[in-house]
């Protein structure tokens, strides 16, 4: 169960940081930094404000369910989507694609985790894995 008194204490402490020019709140610093990027400022990151600012209300409670958005690690594969063992040797009959291969396709689509570059790599590596598996049988 949530403790309303403790929640209020945390929120008020955080709001005090909004007014503090020398504040070191990591989340507020991250918000300010994100808004330096035009794309985030326009559509994704709201300006820093006090949570208890009446203008920003009403407050709502949200139950969060944590999920993985991107994996930056996974099974090590080659460019035929074959899974490699610790020595770098393909494991017979084992293929991996998409997030399971890490970087949205084992890096076939590039090693940078740039926005929007995962889905294409997942689809592409899936096609590569399918073709390689079909060719092997
Ligand atoms: C919120 C969010 C936003 C995103 N935005 C973008 C974006 O803008 N651009 C972009 O390129 N990428 C984006 N991504 C990443 C992209 O969606 C994923 O990289 C991609 O969908 C992964 O595809 P996948 O087929 O590898 O894995 P998944 O889509 O996770 O598919 C794995 C499947 O395996 C199933 N499964 C799991 N375990 C088992 C089991 N034991 N037996 C049978 N089935 C099983 C699961 O149910 C699931 O259907 C985003 C991801 C999230 C979560």
XYZ file of N, CA and C and ligand atoms in Angstrom:
464
model
N 0.836 -1.202 0.000
C 0.000 0.000 0.000
C 0.872 1.255 0.000
N 0.391 2.286 -0.672
C 1.120 3.547 -0.693
C 0.818 4.347 0.574
N 1.822 5.051 1.049
C 1.658 5.880 2.246
C 1.506 7.338 1.783
N 0.280 7.908 1.866
C 0.048 9.266 1.351
C 0.966 10.311 1.985
N 1.271 10.142 3.258
C 2.125 11.121 3.943
C 3.531 11.085 3.337
N 4.030 9.892 3.090
C 5.371 9.744 2.521
C 5.398 10.264 1.077
N 4.336 9.986 0.330
C 4.274 10.472 -1.053
C 4.287 11.998 -1.069
N 3.497 12.612 -0.181
C 3.467 14.081 -0.132
C 4.856 14.622 0.207
N 5.536 13.969 1.132
C 6.876 14.436 1.521
C 7.820 14.394 0.302
N 7.761 13.314 -0.452
C 8.646 13.169 -1.613
C 8.307 14.209 -2.690
N 7.011 14.392 -2.942
C 6.593 15.336 -3.979
C 6.989 16.767 -3.590
N 6.777 17.116 -2.314
C 7.129 18.473 -1.875
C 8.641 18.698 -1.935
N 9.397 17.668 -1.602
C 10.865 17.794 -1.678
C 11.295 17.990 -3.123
N 10.664 17.246 -4.028
C 10.978 17.384 -5.453
C 10.577 18.759 -5.949
N 9.376 19.241 -5.564
C 8.920 20.553 -6.014
C 9.835 21.668 -5.511
N 10.383 21.478 -4.340
C 11.301 22.489 -3.800
C 12.533 22.615 -4.704
N 12.914 21.512 -5.328
C 14.073 21.531 -6.219
C 13.795 22.345 -7.488
N 12.513 22.399 -7.897
C 12.157 23.162 -9.101
C 12.492 24.631 -8.915
N 12.287 25.124 -7.688
C 12.502 26.542 -7.396
C 13.965 26.843 -7.075
N 14.754 25.800 -6.908
C 16.118 25.973 -6.416
C 17.101 26.092 -7.585
N 17.659 27.277 -7.776
C 18.585 27.491 -8.891
C 19.853 26.658 -8.771
N 20.150 26.198 -7.555
C 21.353 25.382 -7.350
C 20.989 23.916 -7.101
N 19.756 23.539 -7.441
C 19.297 22.178 -7.196
C 20.097 21.153 -7.981
N 20.183 19.959 -7.426
C 20.937 18.890 -8.089
C 20.031 17.700 -8.391
N 18.719 17.912 -8.463
C 17.807 16.809 -8.752
C 18.103 16.254 -10.143
N 18.456 14.976 -10.191
C 18.910 14.379 -11.454
C 17.794 14.346 -12.495
N 16.550 14.096 -12.040
C 15.461 14.021 -13.015
C 15.184 15.396 -13.626
N 15.197 16.436 -12.807
C 14.958 17.784 -13.338
C 16.078 18.173 -14.299
N 17.302 17.820 -13.944
C 18.429 18.119 -14.845
C 18.236 17.397 -16.176
N 17.768 16.133 -16.117
C 17.572 15.363 -17.349
C 16.460 15.975 -18.197
N 15.397 16.448 -17.535
C 14.289 17.075 -18.280
C 14.790 18.334 -18.980
N 15.536 19.148 -18.251
C 16.052 20.388 -18.859
C 16.968 20.065 -20.032
N 17.795 19.056 -19.856
C 18.715 18.696 -20.938
C 17.938 18.160 -22.142
N 16.926 17.319 -21.898
C 16.153 16.746 -23.011
C 15.476 17.852 -23.805
N 15.016 18.891 -23.122
C 14.312 19.959 -23.821
C 15.247 20.831 -24.644
N 16.532 20.593 -24.529
C 17.475 21.266 -25.399
C 17.420 20.712 -26.823
N 16.839 19.511 -26.964
C 16.689 18.882 -28.286
C 15.303 19.234 -28.815
N 15.259 19.837 -30.012
C 13.996 20.381 -30.530
C 12.872 19.339 -30.569
N 13.193 18.130 -31.042
C 12.161 17.093 -31.158
C 11.524 16.773 -29.812
N 12.338 16.654 -28.766
C 11.808 16.365 -27.434
C 11.005 17.549 -26.902
N 11.506 18.768 -27.167
C 10.821 19.956 -26.640
C 9.434 20.112 -27.266
N 9.325 19.766 -28.566
C 8.050 19.976 -29.245
C 6.987 18.955 -28.847
N 7.360 17.676 -28.720
C 6.304 16.663 -28.586
C 6.443 15.723 -27.404
N 7.572 15.717 -26.699
C 7.731 14.623 -25.743
C 7.963 15.032 -24.302
N 8.649 16.130 -24.090
C 9.074 16.430 -22.723
C 8.440 17.746 -22.266
N 7.565 17.644 -21.268
C 6.883 18.833 -20.743
C 7.883 19.715 -20.004
N 7.639 21.028 -19.999
C 8.543 21.912 -19.257
C 8.573 21.549 -17.778
N 9.687 21.863 -17.148
C 9.794 21.630 -15.705
C 8.743 22.474 -14.988
N 7.993 21.839 -14.115
C 7.009 22.574 -13.307
C 6.815 21.826 -11.989
N 6.225 22.542 -11.026
C 5.939 21.881 -9.748
C 4.795 20.898 -9.938
N 4.924 19.697 -9.381
C 3.852 18.703 -9.480
C 2.607 19.222 -8.775
N 2.789 19.980 -7.694
C 1.645 20.478 -6.933
C 1.182 21.855 -7.415
N 1.658 22.292 -8.560
C 1.162 23.537 -9.144
C -0.304 23.325 -9.549
N -1.245 24.112 -9.005
C -2.669 23.909 -9.334
C -2.925 23.990 -10.830
N -2.133 24.791 -11.539
C -2.305 24.916 -12.988
C -2.006 23.591 -13.711
N -1.202 22.739 -13.087
C -0.793 21.481 -13.725
C -1.710 20.319 -13.344
N -2.688 20.582 -12.461
C -3.555 19.505 -11.978
C -4.644 19.148 -12.969
N -5.557 18.240 -12.649
C -5.568 17.482 -11.385
C -4.553 16.340 -11.412
N -4.129 15.920 -10.223
C -3.198 14.800 -10.135
C -3.943 13.495 -10.391
N -3.314 12.601 -11.096
C -3.874 11.268 -11.299
C -2.825 10.235 -10.907
N -3.273 9.073 -10.511
C -2.350 7.984 -10.173
C -2.285 7.026 -11.348
N -1.096 6.579 -11.662
C -0.907 5.659 -12.787
C -0.128 4.453 -12.287
N -0.642 3.279 -12.560
C 0.116 2.063 -12.212
C 1.016 1.720 -13.402
N 2.295 1.688 -13.160
C 3.238 1.435 -14.245
C 3.574 -0.048 -14.349
N 3.655 -0.537 -15.562
C 4.130 -1.893 -15.811
C 5.414 -1.762 -16.621
N 6.472 -2.256 -16.080
C 7.768 -2.073 -16.718
C 7.942 -3.075 -17.863
N 8.401 -2.595 -19.000
C 8.698 -3.479 -20.122
C 10.033 -3.065 -20.724
N 10.551 -3.952 -21.526
C 11.806 -3.655 -22.204
C 11.504 -3.000 -23.529
N 12.064 -1.846 -23.740
C 11.826 -1.159 -25.008
C 12.839 -1.604 -26.049
N 14.070 -1.698 -25.639
C 15.126 -2.132 -26.541
C 16.138 -2.924 -25.742
N 16.632 -4.017 -26.298
C 17.744 -4.697 -25.651
C 19.012 -4.323 -26.405
N 20.018 -3.982 -25.679
C 21.289 -3.644 -26.318
C 22.269 -4.807 -26.180
N 21.740 -5.928 -25.759
C 22.548 -7.138 -25.714
C 21.674 -8.283 -26.173
N 22.227 -9.416 -26.402
C 21.427 -10.552 -26.853
C 22.341 -11.657 -27.318
N 21.755 -12.598 -28.036
C 22.563 -13.699 -28.555
C 23.483 -13.167 -29.651
N 24.715 -13.641 -29.631
C 25.703 -13.202 -30.617
C 25.436 -13.933 -31.925
N 25.224 -13.180 -32.990
C 24.931 -13.798 -34.280
C 25.901 -13.295 -35.345
N 25.963 -14.049 -36.447
C 26.696 -13.550 -37.608
C 25.691 -12.941 -38.595
N 26.158 -12.544 -39.773
C 25.266 -11.858 -40.714
C 24.285 -12.798 -41.410
N 24.351 -14.089 -41.090
C 23.314 -15.033 -41.547
C 22.360 -15.370 -40.403
N 22.439 -14.587 -39.346
C 21.574 -14.754 -38.162
C 21.844 -16.062 -37.426
N 22.986 -16.708 -37.707
C 23.323 -17.927 -36.970
C 23.856 -17.529 -35.593
N 23.388 -18.233 -34.571
C 23.869 -17.932 -33.213
C 25.267 -18.505 -33.042
N 26.153 -17.685 -32.481
C 27.548 -18.092 -32.282
C 27.771 -18.500 -30.833
N 28.634 -19.482 -30.644
C 28.974 -19.864 -29.273
C 30.102 -18.963 -28.756
N 30.599 -19.272 -27.581
C 31.594 -18.407 -26.940
C 32.882 -18.296 -27.751
N 33.126 -19.266 -28.616
C 34.349 -19.209 -29.427
C 34.099 -18.542 -30.781
N 32.836 -18.132 -31.027
C 32.516 -17.491 -32.303
C 32.126 -18.490 -33.383
N 31.907 -19.733 -32.986
C 31.528 -20.781 -33.949
C 30.002 -20.896 -34.004
N 29.404 -20.965 -35.230
C 27.948 -21.100 -35.321
C 27.456 -22.378 -34.652
N 26.363 -22.234 -33.895
C 25.730 -23.409 -33.281
C 24.765 -23.989 -34.315
N 24.966 -25.243 -34.625
C 24.219 -25.869 -35.711
C 22.702 -25.759 -35.505
N 22.022 -25.193 -36.500
C 20.557 -25.162 -36.483
C 19.939 -24.105 -35.601
N 20.752 -23.228 -35.006
C 20.183 -22.211 -34.109
C 20.337 -20.807 -34.713
N 19.204 -20.113 -34.852
C 19.191 -18.772 -35.453
C 18.513 -17.811 -34.481
N 18.894 -16.559 -34.560
C 18.239 -15.546 -33.718
C 18.035 -14.283 -34.539
N 16.924 -13.628 -34.285
C 16.597 -12.397 -35.012
C 15.938 -11.421 -34.043
N 15.831 -10.185 -34.475
C 15.131 -9.179 -33.677
C 15.801 -8.932 -32.339
N 14.992 -8.577 -31.363
C 15.517 -8.216 -30.054
C 16.315 -9.343 -29.409
N 15.944 -10.589 -29.718
C 16.663 -11.713 -29.118
C 18.138 -11.689 -29.528
N 18.412 -11.073 -30.687
C 19.794 -10.986 -31.154
C 20.460 -9.690 -30.691
N 19.688 -8.837 -29.988
C 20.262 -7.586 -29.492
C 20.312 -6.517 -30.557
N 20.298 -5.278 -30.141
C 20.345 -4.126 -31.047
C 19.327 -4.256 -32.180
N 18.156 -4.827 -31.875
C 17.101 -4.945 -32.868
C 17.547 -5.687 -34.111
N 18.268 -6.791 -33.922
C 18.652 -7.593 -35.080
C 20.131 -7.880 -35.163
N 20.790 -7.874 -34.035
C 22.203 -8.253 -34.020
C 23.119 -7.274 -34.725
N 22.651 -6.031 -34.877
C 23.500 -5.019 -35.492
C 23.505 -5.067 -37.011
N 22.639 -5.900 -37.618
C 22.602 -5.966 -39.089
C 22.182 -4.637 -39.696
N 21.468 -3.861 -38.892
C 20.926 -2.595 -39.387
C 21.765 -1.421 -38.870
N 22.946 -1.747 -38.354
C 23.803 -0.712 -37.786
C 23.887 -0.883 -36.281
N 24.956 -0.425 -35.695
C 25.171 -0.652 -34.273
C 24.660 0.487 -33.401
N 24.201 1.586 -34.001
C 23.682 2.662 -33.175
C 22.228 2.402 -32.842
N 21.869 2.664 -31.599
C 20.470 2.481 -31.205
C 19.725 3.786 -31.428
N 19.717 4.231 -32.660
C 19.033 5.482 -32.966
C 17.531 5.252 -32.978
N 16.775 6.308 -32.728
C 15.322 6.204 -32.753
C 14.852 5.631 -34.078
N 13.948 4.679 -34.033
C 13.328 4.163 -35.243
C 14.139 3.143 -36.006
N 15.293 2.765 -35.476
C 16.140 1.847 -36.243
C 16.002 0.403 -35.787
N 15.080 0.133 -34.868
C 14.992 -1.230 -34.337
C 14.016 -2.101 -35.123
N 12.854 -1.558 -35.401
C 11.831 -2.374 -36.061
C 12.333 -2.867 -37.414
N 12.943 -1.974 -38.181
C 13.462 -2.369 -39.493
C 14.494 -3.469 -39.361
N 15.384 -3.338 -38.377
C 16.415 -4.355 -38.171
C 15.825 -5.680 -37.730
N 14.746 -5.612 -36.928
C 14.092 -6.861 -36.488
C 13.502 -7.581 -37.693
N 12.804 -6.818 -38.543
C 12.191 -7.437 -39.723
C 13.260 -7.983 -40.659
N 14.292 -7.174 -40.868
C 15.343 -7.585 -41.797
C 16.060 -8.832 -41.291
N 16.426 -8.831 -40.003
C 17.154 -9.991 -39.477
C 16.250 -11.216 -39.443
N 14.933 -11.009 -39.273
C 14.003 -12.141 -39.339
C 13.996 -12.766 -40.729
N 14.034 -11.900 -41.738
C 14.060 -12.415 -43.106
C 15.369 -13.161 -43.373
N 16.464 -12.574 -42.918
C 17.769 -13.225 -43.102
C 17.782 -14.587 -42.406
N 17.286 -14.622 -41.162
C 17.284 -15.890 -40.407
C 16.409 -16.922 -41.113
N 15.249 -16.481 -41.581
C 14.343 -17.413 -42.261
C 14.962 -17.987 -43.523
N 15.587 -17.115 -44.290
C 16.206 -17.582 -45.537
C 17.379 -18.520 -45.243
N 18.177 -18.171 -44.248
C 19.340 -19.009 -43.925
C 18.881 -20.363 -43.405
N 17.842 -20.356 -42.576
C 17.341 -21.634 -42.046
C 16.761 -22.483 -43.174
N 16.030 -21.841 -44.101
C 15.435 -22.589 -45.216
C 16.521 -23.178 -46.101
N 17.610 -22.393 -46.296
C 18.687 -22.873 -47.151
C 19.437 -24.041 -46.510
N 19.368 -24.114 -45.181
C 20.144 -25.140 -44.473
C 19.430 -26.494 -44.448
N 18.141 -26.515 -44.765
C 17.438 -27.816 -44.681
C 17.209 -28.395 -46.081
C 7.205 1.408 -26.252
C 8.116 1.002 -27.388
C 8.366 1.891 -28.405
C 9.176 1.523 -29.471
N 9.372 2.410 -30.477
C 10.090 2.051 -31.546
C 10.222 2.916 -32.660
O 9.661 4.020 -32.689
N 10.959 2.497 -33.703
C 11.589 1.277 -33.731
O 12.240 0.958 -34.713
N 11.487 0.434 -32.670
C 10.743 0.783 -31.591
N 10.640 -0.069 -30.533
C 11.378 -1.324 -30.561
C 10.674 -2.340 -31.450
O 9.280 -2.289 -31.230
C 11.207 -3.731 -31.075
O 12.604 -3.728 -31.269
C 10.600 -4.820 -31.937
O 9.187 -4.791 -31.924
C 11.058 -6.180 -31.428
O 10.545 -7.163 -32.292
P 10.881 -8.653 -32.018
O 10.054 -9.438 -33.010
O 12.353 -8.900 -31.982
O 10.385 -8.923 -30.528
P 8.902 -8.840 -29.941
O 8.048 -7.894 -30.721
O 9.095 -8.616 -28.472
O 8.338 -10.302 -30.225
C 8.680 -11.388 -29.398
C 7.453 -12.279 -29.385
O 7.809 -13.505 -28.746
C 6.737 -13.864 -27.918
N 7.271 -14.789 -26.926
C 8.026 -14.500 -25.843
N 8.309 -15.621 -25.175
C 7.724 -16.623 -25.852
C 7.687 -18.032 -25.649
N 8.313 -18.629 -24.623
N 7.005 -18.769 -26.536
C 6.382 -18.205 -27.600
N 6.404 -16.881 -27.837
C 7.070 -16.110 -26.970
C 6.197 -12.584 -27.364
O 4.876 -12.714 -26.921
C 6.296 -11.671 -28.593
O 5.113 -11.715 -29.393
C 9.800 0.260 -29.478
C 9.533 -0.639 -28.444
C 8.703 -0.280 -27.410
C 8.414 -1.268 -26.315
